[in-house]
Short mmCIF file of C-alpha atoms and ligand atoms in Angstrom, two decimals:
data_model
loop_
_atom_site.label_atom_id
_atom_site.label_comp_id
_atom_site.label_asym_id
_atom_site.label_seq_id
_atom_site.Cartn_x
_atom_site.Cartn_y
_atom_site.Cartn_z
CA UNK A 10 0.00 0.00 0.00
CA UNK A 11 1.14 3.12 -1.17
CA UNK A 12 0.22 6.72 0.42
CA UNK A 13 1.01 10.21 -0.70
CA UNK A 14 0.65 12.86 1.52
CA UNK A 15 1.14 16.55 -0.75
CA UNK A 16 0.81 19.90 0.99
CA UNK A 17 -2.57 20.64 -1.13
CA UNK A 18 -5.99 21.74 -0.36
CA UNK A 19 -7.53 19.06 -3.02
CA UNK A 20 -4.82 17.39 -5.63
CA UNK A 21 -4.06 14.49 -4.05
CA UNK A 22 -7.03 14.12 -1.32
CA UNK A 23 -8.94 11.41 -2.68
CA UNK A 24 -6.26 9.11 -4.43
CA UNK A 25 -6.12 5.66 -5.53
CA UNK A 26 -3.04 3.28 -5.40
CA UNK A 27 -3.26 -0.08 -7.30
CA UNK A 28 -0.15 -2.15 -7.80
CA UNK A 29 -0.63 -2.29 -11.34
CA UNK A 30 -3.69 -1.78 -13.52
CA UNK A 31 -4.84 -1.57 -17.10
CA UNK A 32 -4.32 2.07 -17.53
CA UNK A 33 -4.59 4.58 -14.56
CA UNK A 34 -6.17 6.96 -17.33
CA UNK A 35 -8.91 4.50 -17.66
CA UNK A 36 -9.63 3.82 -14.45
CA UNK A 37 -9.86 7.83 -13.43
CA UNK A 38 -11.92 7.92 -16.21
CA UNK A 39 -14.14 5.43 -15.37
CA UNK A 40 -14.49 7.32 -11.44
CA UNK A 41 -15.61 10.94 -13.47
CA UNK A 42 -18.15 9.06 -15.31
CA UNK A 43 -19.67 7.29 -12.11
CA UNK A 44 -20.31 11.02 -11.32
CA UNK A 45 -19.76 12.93 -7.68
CA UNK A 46 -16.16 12.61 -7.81
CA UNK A 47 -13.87 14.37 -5.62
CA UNK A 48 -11.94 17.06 -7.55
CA UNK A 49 -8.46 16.04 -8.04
CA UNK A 50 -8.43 12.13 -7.09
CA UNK A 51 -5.32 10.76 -8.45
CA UNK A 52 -4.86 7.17 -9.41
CA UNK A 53 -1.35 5.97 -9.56
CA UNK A 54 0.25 2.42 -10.02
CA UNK A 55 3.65 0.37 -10.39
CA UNK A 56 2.44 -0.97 -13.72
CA UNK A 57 0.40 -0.82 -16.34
CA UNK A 58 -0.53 -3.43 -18.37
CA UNK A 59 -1.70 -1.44 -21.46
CA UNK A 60 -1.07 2.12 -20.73
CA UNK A 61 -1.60 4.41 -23.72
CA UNK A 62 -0.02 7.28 -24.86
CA UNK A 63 -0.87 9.99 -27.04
CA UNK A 64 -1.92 9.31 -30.71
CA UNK A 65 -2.61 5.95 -30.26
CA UNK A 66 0.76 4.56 -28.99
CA UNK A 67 1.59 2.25 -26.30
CA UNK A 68 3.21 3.82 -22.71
CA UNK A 69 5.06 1.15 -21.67
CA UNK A 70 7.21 0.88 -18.09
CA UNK A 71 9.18 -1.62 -15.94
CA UNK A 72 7.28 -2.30 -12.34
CA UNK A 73 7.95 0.04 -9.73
CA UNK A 74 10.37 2.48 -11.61
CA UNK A 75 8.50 4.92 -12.86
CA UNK A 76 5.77 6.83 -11.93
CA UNK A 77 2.43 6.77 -13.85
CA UNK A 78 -0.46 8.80 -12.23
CA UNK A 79 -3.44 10.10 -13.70
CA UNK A 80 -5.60 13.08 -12.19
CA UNK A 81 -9.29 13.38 -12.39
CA UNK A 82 -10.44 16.96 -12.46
CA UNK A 83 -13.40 19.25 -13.00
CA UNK A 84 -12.82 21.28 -15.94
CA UNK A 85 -15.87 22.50 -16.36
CA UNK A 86 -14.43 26.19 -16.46
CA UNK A 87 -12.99 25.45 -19.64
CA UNK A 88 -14.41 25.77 -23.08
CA UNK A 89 -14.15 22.79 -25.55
CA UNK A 90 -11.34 24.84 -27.86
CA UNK A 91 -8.73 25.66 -24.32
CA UNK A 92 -8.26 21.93 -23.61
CA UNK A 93 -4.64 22.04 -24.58
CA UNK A 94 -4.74 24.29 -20.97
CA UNK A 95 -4.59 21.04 -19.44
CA UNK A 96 -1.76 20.16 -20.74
CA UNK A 97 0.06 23.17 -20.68
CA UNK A 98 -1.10 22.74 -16.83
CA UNK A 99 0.57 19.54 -16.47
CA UNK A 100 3.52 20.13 -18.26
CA UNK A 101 4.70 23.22 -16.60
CA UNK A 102 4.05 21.84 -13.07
CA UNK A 103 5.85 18.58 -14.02
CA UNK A 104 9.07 20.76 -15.12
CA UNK A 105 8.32 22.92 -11.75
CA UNK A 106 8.50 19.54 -10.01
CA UNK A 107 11.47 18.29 -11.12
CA UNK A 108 13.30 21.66 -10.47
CA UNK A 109 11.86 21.39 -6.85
CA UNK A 110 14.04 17.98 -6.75
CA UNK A 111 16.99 19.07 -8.36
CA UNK A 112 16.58 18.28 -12.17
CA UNK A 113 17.26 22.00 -13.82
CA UNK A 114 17.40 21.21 -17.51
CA UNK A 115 14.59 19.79 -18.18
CA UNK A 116 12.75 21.13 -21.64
CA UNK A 117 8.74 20.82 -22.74
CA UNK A 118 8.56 19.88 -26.61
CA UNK A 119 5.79 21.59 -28.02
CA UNK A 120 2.95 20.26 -27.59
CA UNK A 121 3.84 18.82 -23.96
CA UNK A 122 6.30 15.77 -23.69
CA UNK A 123 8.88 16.45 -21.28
CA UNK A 124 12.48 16.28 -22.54
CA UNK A 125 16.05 15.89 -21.20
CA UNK A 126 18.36 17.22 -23.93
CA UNK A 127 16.61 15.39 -26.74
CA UNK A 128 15.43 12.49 -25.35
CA UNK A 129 12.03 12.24 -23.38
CA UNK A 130 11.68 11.38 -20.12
CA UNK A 131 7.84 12.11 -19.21
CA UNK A 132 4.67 11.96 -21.69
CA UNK A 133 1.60 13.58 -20.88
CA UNK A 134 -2.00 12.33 -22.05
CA UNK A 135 -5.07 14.23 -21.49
CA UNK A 136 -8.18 12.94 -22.41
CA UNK A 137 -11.53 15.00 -21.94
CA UNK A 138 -15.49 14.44 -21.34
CA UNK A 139 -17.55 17.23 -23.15
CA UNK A 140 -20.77 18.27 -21.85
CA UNK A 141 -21.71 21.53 -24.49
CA UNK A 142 -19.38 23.97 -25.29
CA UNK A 143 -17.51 23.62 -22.04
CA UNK A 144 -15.19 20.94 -20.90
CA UNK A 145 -16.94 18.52 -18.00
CA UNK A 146 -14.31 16.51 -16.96
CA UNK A 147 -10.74 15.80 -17.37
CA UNK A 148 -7.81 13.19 -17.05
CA UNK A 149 -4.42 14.12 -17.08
CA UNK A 150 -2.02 11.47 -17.18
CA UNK A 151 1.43 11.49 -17.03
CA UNK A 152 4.07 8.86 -17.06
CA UNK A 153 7.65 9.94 -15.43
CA UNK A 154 10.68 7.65 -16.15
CA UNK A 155 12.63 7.79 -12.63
CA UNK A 156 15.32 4.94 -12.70
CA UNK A 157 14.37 2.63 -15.57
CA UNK A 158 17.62 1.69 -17.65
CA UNK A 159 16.60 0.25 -20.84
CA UNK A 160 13.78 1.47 -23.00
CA UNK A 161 12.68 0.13 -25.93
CA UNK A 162 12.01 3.13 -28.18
CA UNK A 163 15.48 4.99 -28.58
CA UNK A 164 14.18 8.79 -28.16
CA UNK A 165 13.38 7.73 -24.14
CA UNK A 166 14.97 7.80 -21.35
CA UNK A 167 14.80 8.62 -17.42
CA UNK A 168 15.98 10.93 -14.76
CA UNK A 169 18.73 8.18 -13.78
CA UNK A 170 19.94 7.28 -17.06
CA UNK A 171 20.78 10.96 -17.76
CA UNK A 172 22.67 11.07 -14.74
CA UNK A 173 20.96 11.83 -11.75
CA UNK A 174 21.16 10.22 -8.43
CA UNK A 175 18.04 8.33 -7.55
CA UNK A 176 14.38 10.45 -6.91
CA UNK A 177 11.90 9.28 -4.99
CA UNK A 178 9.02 8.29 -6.57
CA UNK A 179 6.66 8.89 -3.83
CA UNK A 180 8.03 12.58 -3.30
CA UNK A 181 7.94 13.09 -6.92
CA UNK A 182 4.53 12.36 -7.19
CA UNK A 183 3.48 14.80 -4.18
CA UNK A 184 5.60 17.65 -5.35
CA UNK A 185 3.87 17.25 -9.08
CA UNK A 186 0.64 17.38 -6.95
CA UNK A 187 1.32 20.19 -5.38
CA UNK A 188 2.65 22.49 -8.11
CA UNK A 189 -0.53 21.00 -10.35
CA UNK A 190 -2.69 22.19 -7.60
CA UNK A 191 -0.76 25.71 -7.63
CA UNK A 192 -1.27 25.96 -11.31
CA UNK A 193 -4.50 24.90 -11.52
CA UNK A 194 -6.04 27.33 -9.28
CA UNK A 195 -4.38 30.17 -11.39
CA UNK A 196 -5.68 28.71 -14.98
CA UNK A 197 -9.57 28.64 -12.46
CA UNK A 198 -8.55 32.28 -12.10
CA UNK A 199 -8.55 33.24 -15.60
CA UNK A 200 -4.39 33.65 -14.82
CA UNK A 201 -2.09 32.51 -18.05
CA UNK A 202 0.06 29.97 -17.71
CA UNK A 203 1.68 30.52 -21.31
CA UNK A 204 4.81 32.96 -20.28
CA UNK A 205 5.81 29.84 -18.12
CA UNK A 206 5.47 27.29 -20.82
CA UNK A 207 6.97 29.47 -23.69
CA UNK A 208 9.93 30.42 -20.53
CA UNK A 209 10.41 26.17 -20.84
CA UNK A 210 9.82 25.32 -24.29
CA UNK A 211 12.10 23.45 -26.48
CA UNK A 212 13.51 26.11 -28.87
CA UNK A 213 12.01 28.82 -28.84
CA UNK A 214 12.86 31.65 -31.41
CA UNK A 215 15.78 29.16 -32.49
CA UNK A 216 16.32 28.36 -36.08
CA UNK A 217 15.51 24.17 -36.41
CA UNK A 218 14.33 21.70 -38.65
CA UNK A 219 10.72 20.07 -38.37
CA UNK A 220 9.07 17.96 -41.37
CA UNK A 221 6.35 18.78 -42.22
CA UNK A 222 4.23 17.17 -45.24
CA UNK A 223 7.31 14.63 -45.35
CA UNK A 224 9.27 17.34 -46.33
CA UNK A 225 12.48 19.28 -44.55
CA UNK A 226 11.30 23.00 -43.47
CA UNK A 227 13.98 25.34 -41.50
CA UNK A 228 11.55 27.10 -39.20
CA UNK A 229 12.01 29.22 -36.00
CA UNK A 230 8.88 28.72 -33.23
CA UNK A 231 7.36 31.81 -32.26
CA UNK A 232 4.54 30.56 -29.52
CA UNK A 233 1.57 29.01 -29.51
CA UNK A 234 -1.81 30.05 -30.17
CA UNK A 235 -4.57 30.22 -28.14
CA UNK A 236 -6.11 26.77 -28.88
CA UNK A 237 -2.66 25.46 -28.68
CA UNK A 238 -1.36 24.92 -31.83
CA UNK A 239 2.43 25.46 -32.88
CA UNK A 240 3.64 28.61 -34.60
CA UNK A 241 6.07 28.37 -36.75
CA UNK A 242 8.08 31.33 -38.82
CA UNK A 243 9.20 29.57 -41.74
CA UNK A 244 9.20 29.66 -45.79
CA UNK A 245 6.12 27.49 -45.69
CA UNK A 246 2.62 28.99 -46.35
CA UNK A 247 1.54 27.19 -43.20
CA UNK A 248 2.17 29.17 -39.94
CA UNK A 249 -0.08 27.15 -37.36
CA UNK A 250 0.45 23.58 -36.96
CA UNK A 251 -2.11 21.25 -35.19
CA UNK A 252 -0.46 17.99 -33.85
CA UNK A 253 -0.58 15.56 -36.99
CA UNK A 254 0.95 18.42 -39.18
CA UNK A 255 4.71 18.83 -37.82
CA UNK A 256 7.23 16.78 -36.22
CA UNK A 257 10.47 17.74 -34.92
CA UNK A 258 13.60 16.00 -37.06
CA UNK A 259 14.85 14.09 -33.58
CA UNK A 260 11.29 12.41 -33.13
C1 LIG B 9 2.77 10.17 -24.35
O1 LIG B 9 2.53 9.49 -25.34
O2 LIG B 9 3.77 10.87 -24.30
C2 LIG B 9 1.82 10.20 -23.19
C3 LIG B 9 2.13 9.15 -22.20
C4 LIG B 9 1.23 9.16 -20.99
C5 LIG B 9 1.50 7.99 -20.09
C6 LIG B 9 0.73 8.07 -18.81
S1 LIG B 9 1.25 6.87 -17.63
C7 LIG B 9 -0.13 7.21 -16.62
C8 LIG B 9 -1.31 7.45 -17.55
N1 LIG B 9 -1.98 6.22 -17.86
C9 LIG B 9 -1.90 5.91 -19.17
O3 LIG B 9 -2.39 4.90 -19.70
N2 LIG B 9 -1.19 6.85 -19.80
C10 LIG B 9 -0.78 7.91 -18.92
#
């Protein structure tokens, strides 16, 4: 049995610890459609036994080296087109996080993967239930690499690979609450989290190569716009780029 105790008011309150499960994202979702759940239960796990990623992919982890939490909250402030909030949310808190325990250098790469040097150590996946033109609720799941060694895909990699001494899992997971919680409250407040994200982007304003259409573009990223999409200054007619239209060269 596993407990977390973060300094919050409600991240972290209500949580759920399962030694491993299908997909913590599915279970959390599966508590917000029940109905009455407590804003901000967390589910967290060792392992996952078919945890997803974004587009589709597979989030795979040894037992007990990672951690791989999923948050359930209500985002009912939020219209349908600000979703990508969430994950601007959950990516600045998880670089706030890891500062908190020591790890300085850590990037986001647009739209919100979590990146040390080039190589990724944390994936974010937020999934949404609609109710209108607002947001109802919302599951934000996020899958840190903390001491694993070997990784199948080459592009990943963890905190102790790259060098740094061992972090605590547990502590990790209670300091993410607790900046989440922080940052949450301000996007409530109408209060924009962008200047933090853009402050911890994966370069910004510097000249790079993305493909785009299969094709080789040198293009310079500007910011995002307000439904989170990527803006690029480049020779190409395009200048906003949803998530199936660009790819960075290193991917
Ligand atoms: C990505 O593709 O980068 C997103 C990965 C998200 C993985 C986390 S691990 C906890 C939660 N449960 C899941 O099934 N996925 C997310």
């Amino acid at each position: 049995m596993v407990k977390l105790h973060p300094k919050t008011s409600f991240v972290g309150k209500k949580q759920m610890y399962l030694p491993y499960c299908h997909s913590t994202n599915d279970i959390a979702s599966e508590i917000g459609h029940k109905g009455g759940f407590e804003n901000g239960t967390i589910v967290f796990t060792d392992f996952q036994t078919a945890g997803r990623g974004q587009r589709g992919t597979v989030w795979q982890g040894d037992t007990g080296k990672n951690l791989m939490m999923s948050l359930l909250v209500d985002s009912s402030f939020l219209e349908v087109g600000k979703q990508f909030d969430l994950g601007i949310c959950m990516a600045v808190s998880a670089i706030e996080a890891l500062k908190r325990l020591g790890v300085e250098n850590a990037t986001i790469k647009w739209p919100n993967d979590v990146l040390l040097g080039t190589k990724k150590i944390a994936g974010i996946l937020v999934e949404n239930s609609i109710k209108g033109n607002k947001l109802h609720f919302s599951v934000l799941g996020i899958g840190i690499n903390i001491s694993q060694m070997e990784f199948i895909h080459p592009q990943a990699t963890s905190l102790h690979k790259e060098g740094y001494s061992l972090i605590n899992r547990n502590l990790l997971a209670e300091t993410l609450c607790e900046e989440f919680e922080t940052n949450f409250i301000n996007l409530q407040n109408g209060i924009s989290l962008e200047k933090k994200y853009l402050d911890n982007l994966l370069g910004l304003k510097k000249e790079q190569l993305f493909n785009i259409d299969d094709q080789l573009v040198i293009g310079k990223i500007r910011g995002i716009d307000n439904q989170g999409q990527l803006l690029l200054e480049s020779n190409h007619p395009k200048k906003a780029f949803g998530i199936k239209e660009i790819s960075f060269v290193f991917d």
